[in-house]
PDB file of C-alpha atoms and ligand atoms in Angstrom:
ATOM      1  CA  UNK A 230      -4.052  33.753 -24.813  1.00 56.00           C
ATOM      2  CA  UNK A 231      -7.118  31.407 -23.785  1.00 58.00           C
ATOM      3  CA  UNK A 232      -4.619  28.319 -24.415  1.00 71.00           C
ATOM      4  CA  UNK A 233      -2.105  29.953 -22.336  1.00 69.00           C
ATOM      5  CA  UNK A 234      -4.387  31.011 -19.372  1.00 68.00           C
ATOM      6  CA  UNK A 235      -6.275  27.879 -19.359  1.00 68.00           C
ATOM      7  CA  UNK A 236      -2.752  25.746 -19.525  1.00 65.00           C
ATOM      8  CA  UNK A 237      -2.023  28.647 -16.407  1.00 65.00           C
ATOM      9  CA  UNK A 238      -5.036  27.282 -14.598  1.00 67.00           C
ATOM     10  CA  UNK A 239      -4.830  23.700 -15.006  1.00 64.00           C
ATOM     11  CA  UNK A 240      -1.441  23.996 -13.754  1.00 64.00           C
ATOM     12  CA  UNK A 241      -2.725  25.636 -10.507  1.00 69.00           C
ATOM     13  CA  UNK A 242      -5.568  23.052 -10.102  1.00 74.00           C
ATOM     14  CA  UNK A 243      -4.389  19.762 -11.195  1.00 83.00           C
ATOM     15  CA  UNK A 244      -3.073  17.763  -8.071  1.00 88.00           C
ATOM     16  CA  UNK A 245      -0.122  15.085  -8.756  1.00 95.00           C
ATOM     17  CA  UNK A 246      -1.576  11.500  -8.498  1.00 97.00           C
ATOM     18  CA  UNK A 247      -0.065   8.640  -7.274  1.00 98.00           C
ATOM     19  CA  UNK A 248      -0.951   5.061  -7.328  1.00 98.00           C
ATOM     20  CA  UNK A 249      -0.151   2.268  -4.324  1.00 98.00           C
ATOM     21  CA  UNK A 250      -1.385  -1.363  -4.232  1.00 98.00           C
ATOM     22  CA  UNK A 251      -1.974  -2.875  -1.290  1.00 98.00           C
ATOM     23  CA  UNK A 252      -1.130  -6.602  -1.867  1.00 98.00           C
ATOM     24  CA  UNK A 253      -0.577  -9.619   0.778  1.00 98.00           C
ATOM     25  CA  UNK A 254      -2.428 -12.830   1.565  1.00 98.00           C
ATOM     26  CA  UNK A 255      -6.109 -13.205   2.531  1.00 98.00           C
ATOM     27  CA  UNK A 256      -7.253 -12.350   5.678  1.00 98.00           C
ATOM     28  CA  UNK A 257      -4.134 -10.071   6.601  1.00 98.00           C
ATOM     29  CA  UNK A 258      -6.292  -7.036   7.129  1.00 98.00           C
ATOM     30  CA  UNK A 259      -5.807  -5.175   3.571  1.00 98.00           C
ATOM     31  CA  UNK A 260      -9.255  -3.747   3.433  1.00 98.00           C
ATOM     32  CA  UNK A 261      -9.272  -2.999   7.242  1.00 98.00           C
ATOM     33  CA  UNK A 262      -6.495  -0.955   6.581  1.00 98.00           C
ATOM     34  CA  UNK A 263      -7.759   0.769   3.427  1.00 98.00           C
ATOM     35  CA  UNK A 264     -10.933   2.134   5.716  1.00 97.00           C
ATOM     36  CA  UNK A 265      -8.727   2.618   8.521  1.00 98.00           C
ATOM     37  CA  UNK A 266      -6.681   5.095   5.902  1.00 98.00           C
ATOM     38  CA  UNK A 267      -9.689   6.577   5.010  1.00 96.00           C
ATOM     39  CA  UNK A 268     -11.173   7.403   8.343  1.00 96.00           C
ATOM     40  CA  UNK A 269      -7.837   9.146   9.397  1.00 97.00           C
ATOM     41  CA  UNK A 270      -7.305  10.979   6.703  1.00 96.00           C
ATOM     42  CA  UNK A 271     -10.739  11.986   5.303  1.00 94.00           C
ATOM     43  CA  UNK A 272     -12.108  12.112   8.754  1.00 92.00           C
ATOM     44  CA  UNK A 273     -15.330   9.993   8.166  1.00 89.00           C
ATOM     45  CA  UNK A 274     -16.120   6.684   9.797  1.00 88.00           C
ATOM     46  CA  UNK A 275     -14.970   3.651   7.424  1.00 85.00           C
ATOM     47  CA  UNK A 276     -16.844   0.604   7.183  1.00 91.00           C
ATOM     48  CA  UNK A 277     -16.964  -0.899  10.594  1.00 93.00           C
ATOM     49  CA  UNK A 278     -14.918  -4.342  10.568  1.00 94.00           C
ATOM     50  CA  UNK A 279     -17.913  -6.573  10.800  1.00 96.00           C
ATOM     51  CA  UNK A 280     -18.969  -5.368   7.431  1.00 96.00           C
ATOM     52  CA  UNK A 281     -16.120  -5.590   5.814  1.00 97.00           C
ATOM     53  CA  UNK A 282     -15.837  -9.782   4.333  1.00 97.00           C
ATOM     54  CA  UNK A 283     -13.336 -11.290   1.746  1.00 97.00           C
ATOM     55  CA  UNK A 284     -12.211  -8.960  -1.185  1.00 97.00           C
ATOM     56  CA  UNK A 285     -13.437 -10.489  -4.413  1.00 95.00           C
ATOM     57  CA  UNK A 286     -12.313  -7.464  -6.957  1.00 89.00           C
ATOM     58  CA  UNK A 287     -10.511  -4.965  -5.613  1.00 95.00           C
ATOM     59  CA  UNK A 288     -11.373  -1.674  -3.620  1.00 97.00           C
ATOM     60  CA  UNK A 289     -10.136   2.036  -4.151  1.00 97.00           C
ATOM     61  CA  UNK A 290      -9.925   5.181  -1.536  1.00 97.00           C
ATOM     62  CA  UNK A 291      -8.448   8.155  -2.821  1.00 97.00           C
ATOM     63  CA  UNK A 292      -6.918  10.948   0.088  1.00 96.00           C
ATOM     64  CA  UNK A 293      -5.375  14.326  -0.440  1.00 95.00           C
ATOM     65  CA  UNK A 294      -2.234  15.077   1.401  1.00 93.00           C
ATOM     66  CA  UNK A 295      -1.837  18.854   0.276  1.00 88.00           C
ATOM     67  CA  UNK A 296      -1.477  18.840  -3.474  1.00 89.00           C
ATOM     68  CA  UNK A 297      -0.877  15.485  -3.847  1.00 95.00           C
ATOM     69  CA  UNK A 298      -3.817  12.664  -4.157  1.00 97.00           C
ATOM     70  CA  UNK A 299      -2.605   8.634  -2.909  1.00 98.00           C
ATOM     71  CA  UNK A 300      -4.697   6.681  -4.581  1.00 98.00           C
ATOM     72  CA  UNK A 301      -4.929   2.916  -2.961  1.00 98.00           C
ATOM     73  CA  UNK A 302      -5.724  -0.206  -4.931  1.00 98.00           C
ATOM     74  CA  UNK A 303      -6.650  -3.106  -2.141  1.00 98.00           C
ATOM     75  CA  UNK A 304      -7.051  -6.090  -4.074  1.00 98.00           C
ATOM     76  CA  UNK A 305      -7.995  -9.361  -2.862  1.00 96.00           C
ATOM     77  CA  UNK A 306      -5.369 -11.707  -1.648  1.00 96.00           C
ATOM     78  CA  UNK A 307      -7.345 -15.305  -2.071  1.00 95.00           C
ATOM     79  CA  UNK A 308      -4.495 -17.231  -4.318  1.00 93.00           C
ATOM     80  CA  UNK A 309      -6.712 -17.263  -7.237  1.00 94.00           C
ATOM     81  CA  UNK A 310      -6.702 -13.731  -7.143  1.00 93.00           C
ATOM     82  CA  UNK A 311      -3.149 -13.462  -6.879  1.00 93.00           C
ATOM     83  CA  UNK A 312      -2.429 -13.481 -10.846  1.00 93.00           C
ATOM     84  CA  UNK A 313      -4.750  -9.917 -10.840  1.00 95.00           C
ATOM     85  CA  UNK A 314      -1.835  -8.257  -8.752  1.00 97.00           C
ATOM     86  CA  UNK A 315       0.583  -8.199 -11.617  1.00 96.00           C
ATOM     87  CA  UNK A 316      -1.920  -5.947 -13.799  1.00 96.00           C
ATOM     88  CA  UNK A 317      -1.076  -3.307 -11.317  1.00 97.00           C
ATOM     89  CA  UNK A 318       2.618  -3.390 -11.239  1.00 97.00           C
ATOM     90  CA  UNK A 319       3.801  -1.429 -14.016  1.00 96.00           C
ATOM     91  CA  UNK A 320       1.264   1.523 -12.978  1.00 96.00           C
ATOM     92  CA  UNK A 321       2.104   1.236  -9.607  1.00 98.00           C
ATOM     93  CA  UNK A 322       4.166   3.405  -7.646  1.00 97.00           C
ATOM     94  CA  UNK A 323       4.586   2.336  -3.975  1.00 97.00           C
ATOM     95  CA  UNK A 324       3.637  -1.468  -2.909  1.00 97.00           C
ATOM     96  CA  UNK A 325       2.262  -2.084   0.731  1.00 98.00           C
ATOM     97  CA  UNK A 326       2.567  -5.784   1.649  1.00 97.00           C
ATOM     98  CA  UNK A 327       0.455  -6.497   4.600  1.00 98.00           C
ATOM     99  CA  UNK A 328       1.178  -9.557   6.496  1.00 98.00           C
ATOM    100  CA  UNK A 329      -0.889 -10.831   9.362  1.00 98.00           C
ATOM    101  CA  UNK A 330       1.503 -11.336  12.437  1.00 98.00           C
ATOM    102  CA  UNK A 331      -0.381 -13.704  13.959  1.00 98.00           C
ATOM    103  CA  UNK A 332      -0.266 -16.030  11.699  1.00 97.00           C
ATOM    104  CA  UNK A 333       2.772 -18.239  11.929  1.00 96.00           C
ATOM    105  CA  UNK A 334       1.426 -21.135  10.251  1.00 96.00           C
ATOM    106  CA  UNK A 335       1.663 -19.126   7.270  1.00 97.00           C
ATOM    107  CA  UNK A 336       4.526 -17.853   7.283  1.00 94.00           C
ATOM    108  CA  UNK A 337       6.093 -19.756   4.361  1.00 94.00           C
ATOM    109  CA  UNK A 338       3.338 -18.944   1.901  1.00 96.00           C
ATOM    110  CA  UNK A 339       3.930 -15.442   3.182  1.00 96.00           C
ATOM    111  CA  UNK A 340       7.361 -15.486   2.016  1.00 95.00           C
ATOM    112  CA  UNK A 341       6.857 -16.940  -1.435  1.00 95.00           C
ATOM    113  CA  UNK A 342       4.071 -14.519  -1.837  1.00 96.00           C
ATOM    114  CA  UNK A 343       6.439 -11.719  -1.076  1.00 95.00           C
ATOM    115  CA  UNK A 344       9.652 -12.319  -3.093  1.00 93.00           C
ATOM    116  CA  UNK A 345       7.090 -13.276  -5.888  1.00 94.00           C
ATOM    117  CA  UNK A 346       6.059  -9.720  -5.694  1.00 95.00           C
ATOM    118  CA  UNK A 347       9.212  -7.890  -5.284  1.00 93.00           C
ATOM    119  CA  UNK A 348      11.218  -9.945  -7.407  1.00 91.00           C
ATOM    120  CA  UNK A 349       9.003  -8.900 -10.692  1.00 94.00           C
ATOM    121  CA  UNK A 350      10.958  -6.631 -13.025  1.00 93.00           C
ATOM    122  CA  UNK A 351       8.154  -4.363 -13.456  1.00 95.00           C
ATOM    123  CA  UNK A 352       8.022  -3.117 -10.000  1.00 94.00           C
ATOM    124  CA  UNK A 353      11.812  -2.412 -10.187  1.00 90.00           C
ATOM    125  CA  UNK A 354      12.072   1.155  -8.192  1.00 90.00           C
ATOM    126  CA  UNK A 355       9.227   1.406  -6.638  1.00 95.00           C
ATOM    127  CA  UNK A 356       9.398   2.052  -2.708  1.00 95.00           C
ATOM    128  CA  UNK A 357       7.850  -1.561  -0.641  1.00 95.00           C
ATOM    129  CA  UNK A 358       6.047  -0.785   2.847  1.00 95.00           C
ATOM    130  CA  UNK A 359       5.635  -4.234   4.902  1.00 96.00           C
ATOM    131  CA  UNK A 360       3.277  -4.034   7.615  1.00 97.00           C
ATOM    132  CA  UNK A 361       2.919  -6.608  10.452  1.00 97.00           C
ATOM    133  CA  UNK A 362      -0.132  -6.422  10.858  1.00 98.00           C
ATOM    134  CA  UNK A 363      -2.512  -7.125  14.002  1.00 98.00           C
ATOM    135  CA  UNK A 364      -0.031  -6.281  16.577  1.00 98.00           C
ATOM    136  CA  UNK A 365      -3.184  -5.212  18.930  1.00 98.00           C
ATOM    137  CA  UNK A 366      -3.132  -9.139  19.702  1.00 98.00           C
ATOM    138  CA  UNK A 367      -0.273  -9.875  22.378  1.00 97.00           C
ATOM    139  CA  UNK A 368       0.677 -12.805  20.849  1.00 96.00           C
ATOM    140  CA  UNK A 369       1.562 -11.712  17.331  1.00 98.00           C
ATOM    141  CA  UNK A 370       4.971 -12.029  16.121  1.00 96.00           C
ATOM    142  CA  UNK A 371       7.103  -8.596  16.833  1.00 94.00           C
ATOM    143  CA  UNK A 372       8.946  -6.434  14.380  1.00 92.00           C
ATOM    144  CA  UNK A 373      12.506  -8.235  15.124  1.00 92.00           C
ATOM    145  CA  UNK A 374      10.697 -11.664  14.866  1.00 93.00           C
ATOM    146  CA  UNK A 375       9.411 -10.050  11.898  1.00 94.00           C
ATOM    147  CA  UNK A 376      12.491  -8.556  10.633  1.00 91.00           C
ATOM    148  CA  UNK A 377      14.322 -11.654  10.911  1.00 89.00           C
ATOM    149  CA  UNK A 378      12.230 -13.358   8.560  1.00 87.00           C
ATOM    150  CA  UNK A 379      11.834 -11.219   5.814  1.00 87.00           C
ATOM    151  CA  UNK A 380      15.202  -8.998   5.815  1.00 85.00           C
ATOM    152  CA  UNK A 381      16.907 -11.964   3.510  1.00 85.00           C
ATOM    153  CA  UNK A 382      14.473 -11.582   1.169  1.00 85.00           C
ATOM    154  CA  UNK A 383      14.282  -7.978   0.847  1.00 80.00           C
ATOM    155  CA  UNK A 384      18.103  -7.914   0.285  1.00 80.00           C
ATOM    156  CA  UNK A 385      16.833  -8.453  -3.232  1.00 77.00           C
ATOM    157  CA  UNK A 386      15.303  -5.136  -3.575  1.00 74.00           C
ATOM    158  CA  UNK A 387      18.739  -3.623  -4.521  1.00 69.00           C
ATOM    159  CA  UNK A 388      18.131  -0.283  -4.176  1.00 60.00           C
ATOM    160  CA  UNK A 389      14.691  -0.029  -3.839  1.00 73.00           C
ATOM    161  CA  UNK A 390      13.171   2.091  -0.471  1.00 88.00           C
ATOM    162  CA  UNK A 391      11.835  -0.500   1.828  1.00 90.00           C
ATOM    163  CA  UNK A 392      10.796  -0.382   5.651  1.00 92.00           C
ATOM    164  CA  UNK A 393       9.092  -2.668   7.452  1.00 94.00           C
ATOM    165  CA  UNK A 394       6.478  -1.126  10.189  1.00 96.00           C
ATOM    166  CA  UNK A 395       4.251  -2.883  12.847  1.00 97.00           C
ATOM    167  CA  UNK A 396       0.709  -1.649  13.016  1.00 98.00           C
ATOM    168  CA  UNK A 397      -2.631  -2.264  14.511  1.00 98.00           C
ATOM    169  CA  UNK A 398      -4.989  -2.119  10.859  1.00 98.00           C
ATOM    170  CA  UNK A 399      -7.946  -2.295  13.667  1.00 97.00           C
ATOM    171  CA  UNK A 400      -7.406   0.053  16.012  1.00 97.00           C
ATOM    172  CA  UNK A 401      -5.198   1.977  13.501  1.00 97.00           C
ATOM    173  CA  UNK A 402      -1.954   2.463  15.515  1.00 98.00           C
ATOM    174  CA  UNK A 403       0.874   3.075  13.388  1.00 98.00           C
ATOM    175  CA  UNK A 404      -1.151   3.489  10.457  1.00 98.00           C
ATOM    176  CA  UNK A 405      -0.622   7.501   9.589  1.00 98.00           C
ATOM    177  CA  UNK A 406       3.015   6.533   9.981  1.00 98.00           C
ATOM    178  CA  UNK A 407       3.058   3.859   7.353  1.00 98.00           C
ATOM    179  CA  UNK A 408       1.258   6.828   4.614  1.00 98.00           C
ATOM    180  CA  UNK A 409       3.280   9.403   6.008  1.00 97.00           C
ATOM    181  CA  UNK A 410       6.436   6.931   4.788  1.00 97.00           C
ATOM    182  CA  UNK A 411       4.761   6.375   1.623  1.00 97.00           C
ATOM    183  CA  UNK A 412       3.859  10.285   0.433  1.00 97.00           C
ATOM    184  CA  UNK A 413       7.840  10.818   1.484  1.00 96.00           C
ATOM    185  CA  UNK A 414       9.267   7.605  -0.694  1.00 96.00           C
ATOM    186  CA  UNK A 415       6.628   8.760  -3.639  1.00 97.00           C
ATOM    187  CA  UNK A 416       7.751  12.157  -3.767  1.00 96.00           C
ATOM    188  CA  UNK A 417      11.639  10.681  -3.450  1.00 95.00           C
ATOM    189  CA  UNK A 418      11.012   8.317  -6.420  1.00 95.00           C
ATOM    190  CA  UNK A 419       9.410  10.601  -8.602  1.00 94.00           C
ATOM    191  CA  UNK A 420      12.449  10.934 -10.993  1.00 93.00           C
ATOM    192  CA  UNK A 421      11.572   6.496 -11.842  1.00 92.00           C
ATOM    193  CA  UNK A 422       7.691   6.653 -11.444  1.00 95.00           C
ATOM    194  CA  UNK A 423       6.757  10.308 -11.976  1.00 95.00           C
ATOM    195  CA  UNK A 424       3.003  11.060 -10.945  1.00 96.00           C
ATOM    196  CA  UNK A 425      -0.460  11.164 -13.305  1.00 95.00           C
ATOM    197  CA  UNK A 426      -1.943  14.304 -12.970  1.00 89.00           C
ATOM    198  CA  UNK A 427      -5.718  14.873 -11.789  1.00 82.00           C
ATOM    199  CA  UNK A 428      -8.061  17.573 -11.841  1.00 75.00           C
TER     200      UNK A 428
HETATM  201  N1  LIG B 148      -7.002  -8.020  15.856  1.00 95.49           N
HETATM  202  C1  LIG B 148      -6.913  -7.502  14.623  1.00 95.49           C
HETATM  203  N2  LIG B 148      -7.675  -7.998  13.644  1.00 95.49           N
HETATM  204  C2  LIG B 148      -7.552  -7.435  12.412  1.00 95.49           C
HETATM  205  C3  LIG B 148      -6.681  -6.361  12.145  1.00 95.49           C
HETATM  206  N3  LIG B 148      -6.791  -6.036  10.841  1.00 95.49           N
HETATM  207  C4  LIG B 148      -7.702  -6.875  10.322  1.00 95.49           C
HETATM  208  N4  LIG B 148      -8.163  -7.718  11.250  1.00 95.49           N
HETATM  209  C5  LIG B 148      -9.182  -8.768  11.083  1.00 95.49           C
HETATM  210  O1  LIG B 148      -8.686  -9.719  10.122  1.00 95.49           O
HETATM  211  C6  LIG B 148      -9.757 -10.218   9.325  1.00 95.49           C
HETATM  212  C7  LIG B 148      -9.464  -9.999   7.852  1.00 95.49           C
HETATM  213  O2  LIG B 148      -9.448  -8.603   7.556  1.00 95.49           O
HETATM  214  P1  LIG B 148      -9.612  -8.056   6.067  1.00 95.49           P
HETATM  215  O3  LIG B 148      -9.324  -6.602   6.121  1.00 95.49           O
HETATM  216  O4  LIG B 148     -10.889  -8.478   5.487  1.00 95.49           O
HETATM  217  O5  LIG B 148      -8.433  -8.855   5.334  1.00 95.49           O
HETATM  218  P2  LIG B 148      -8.007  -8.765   3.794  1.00 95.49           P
HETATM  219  O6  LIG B 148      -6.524  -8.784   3.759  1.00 95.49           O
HETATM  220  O7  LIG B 148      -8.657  -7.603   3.141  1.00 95.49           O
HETATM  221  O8  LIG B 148      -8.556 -10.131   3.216  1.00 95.49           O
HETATM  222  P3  LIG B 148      -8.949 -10.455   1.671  1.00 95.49           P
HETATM  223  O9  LIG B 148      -9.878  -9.390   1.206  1.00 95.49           O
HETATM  224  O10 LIG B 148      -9.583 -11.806   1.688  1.00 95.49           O
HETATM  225  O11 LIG B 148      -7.679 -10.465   0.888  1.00 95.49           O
HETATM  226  C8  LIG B 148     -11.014  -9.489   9.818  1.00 95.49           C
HETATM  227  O12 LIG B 148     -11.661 -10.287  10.767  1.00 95.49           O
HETATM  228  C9  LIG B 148     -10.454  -8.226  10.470  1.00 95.49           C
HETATM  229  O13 LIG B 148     -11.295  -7.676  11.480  1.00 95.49           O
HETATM  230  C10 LIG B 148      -5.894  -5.850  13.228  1.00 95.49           C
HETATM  231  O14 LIG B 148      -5.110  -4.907  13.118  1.00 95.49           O
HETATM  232  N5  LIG B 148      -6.050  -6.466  14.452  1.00 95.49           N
HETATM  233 MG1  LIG B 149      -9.991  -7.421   1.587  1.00 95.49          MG
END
């Protein structure tokens, strides 16, 4: 009876987990957007901008959306760190690339860094967010400019869930959007990548 009632319980309690890494190159606004995520949706201040400096590791926010829990993985996006982001991808079950839009000079190394990503068998499935990021600053590149670049390469998902979404990381337009696309495409894809479960 004790088994049964505590199995009872834990059922009642435990919240489904899920895990998203939030890759892209340095300086795109990955970490901005992680406290940005967790000012909306835990309601506290996050850092303020001009504390935040290059990710070395990685950082983590958790936030509860009901009974589910989105765990974020931001990890740094210096190309040394790049060969960390592979660690994450069998685990993972959503990818957010962030891409700074107002960086055109980059563009190419953007790319590569991309279909690296989404071309790696272990993240076959699992639902990939692009954000332009930055588009506060008029002269950052728009979603069709955007679009235009990156919709040959995503052609390779197959059948994975993509979007690609402008935001504003900073001043956090468009940001509940992007999560509110993600907890949808998680609980889609649960069937490939079910969830951990969490106390
Ligand atoms: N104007 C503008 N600036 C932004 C935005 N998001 C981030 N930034 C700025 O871009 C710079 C880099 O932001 P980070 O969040 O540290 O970038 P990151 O992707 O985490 O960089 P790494 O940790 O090195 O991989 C900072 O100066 C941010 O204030 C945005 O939406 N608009
Ligand atoms: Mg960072």
């Amino acid at each position: 009876m004790y088994t049964l009632f505590t199995g009872l319980y834990k059922q009642w309690t435990q919240k489904e987990e899920f895990y998203v890494i939030i890759l892209g190159l340095d300086n795109a606004g990955k970490t901005t957007l992680l406290e940005k995520i967790k000012s909306i949706f835990l309601g506290v201040p996050g850092l303020p901008p001009e504390k935040i400096g290059p990710t070395v590791g990685l950082n983590m926010g958790k936030v509860d959306i009901a009974s589910t829990r989105l765990t974020f993985w931001d990890l740094g996006g210096q190309r040394e760190l790049h060969s960390i982001w592979s660690k994450y991808y069998s685990e993972c079950h959503a990818i957010v690339f962030v891409v700074d839009a107002c960086d055109r000079e980059r563009l190419e190394e953007v790319k590569t860094s991309f279909e690296s990503v989404i071309t790696n068998d272990e993240v076959e499935g699992v639902p990939v967010l692009m954000l332009a990021n930055k588009q506060d600053v008029p002269s950052a590149m728009r979603m069709h400019e955007i679009k235009e670049v990156f919709n040959p390469i995503a052609v390779q998902l197959g059948a994975k869930d993509s979007k690609v979404l402008g935001v504003s990381a900073l001043k956090g337009d468009g940001v509940k959007d992007a999560v509110d696309w993600l907890f949808v495409r998680l609980q889609r894809n649960k069937v490939n990548r079910p969830p951990v479960f969490t106390a």
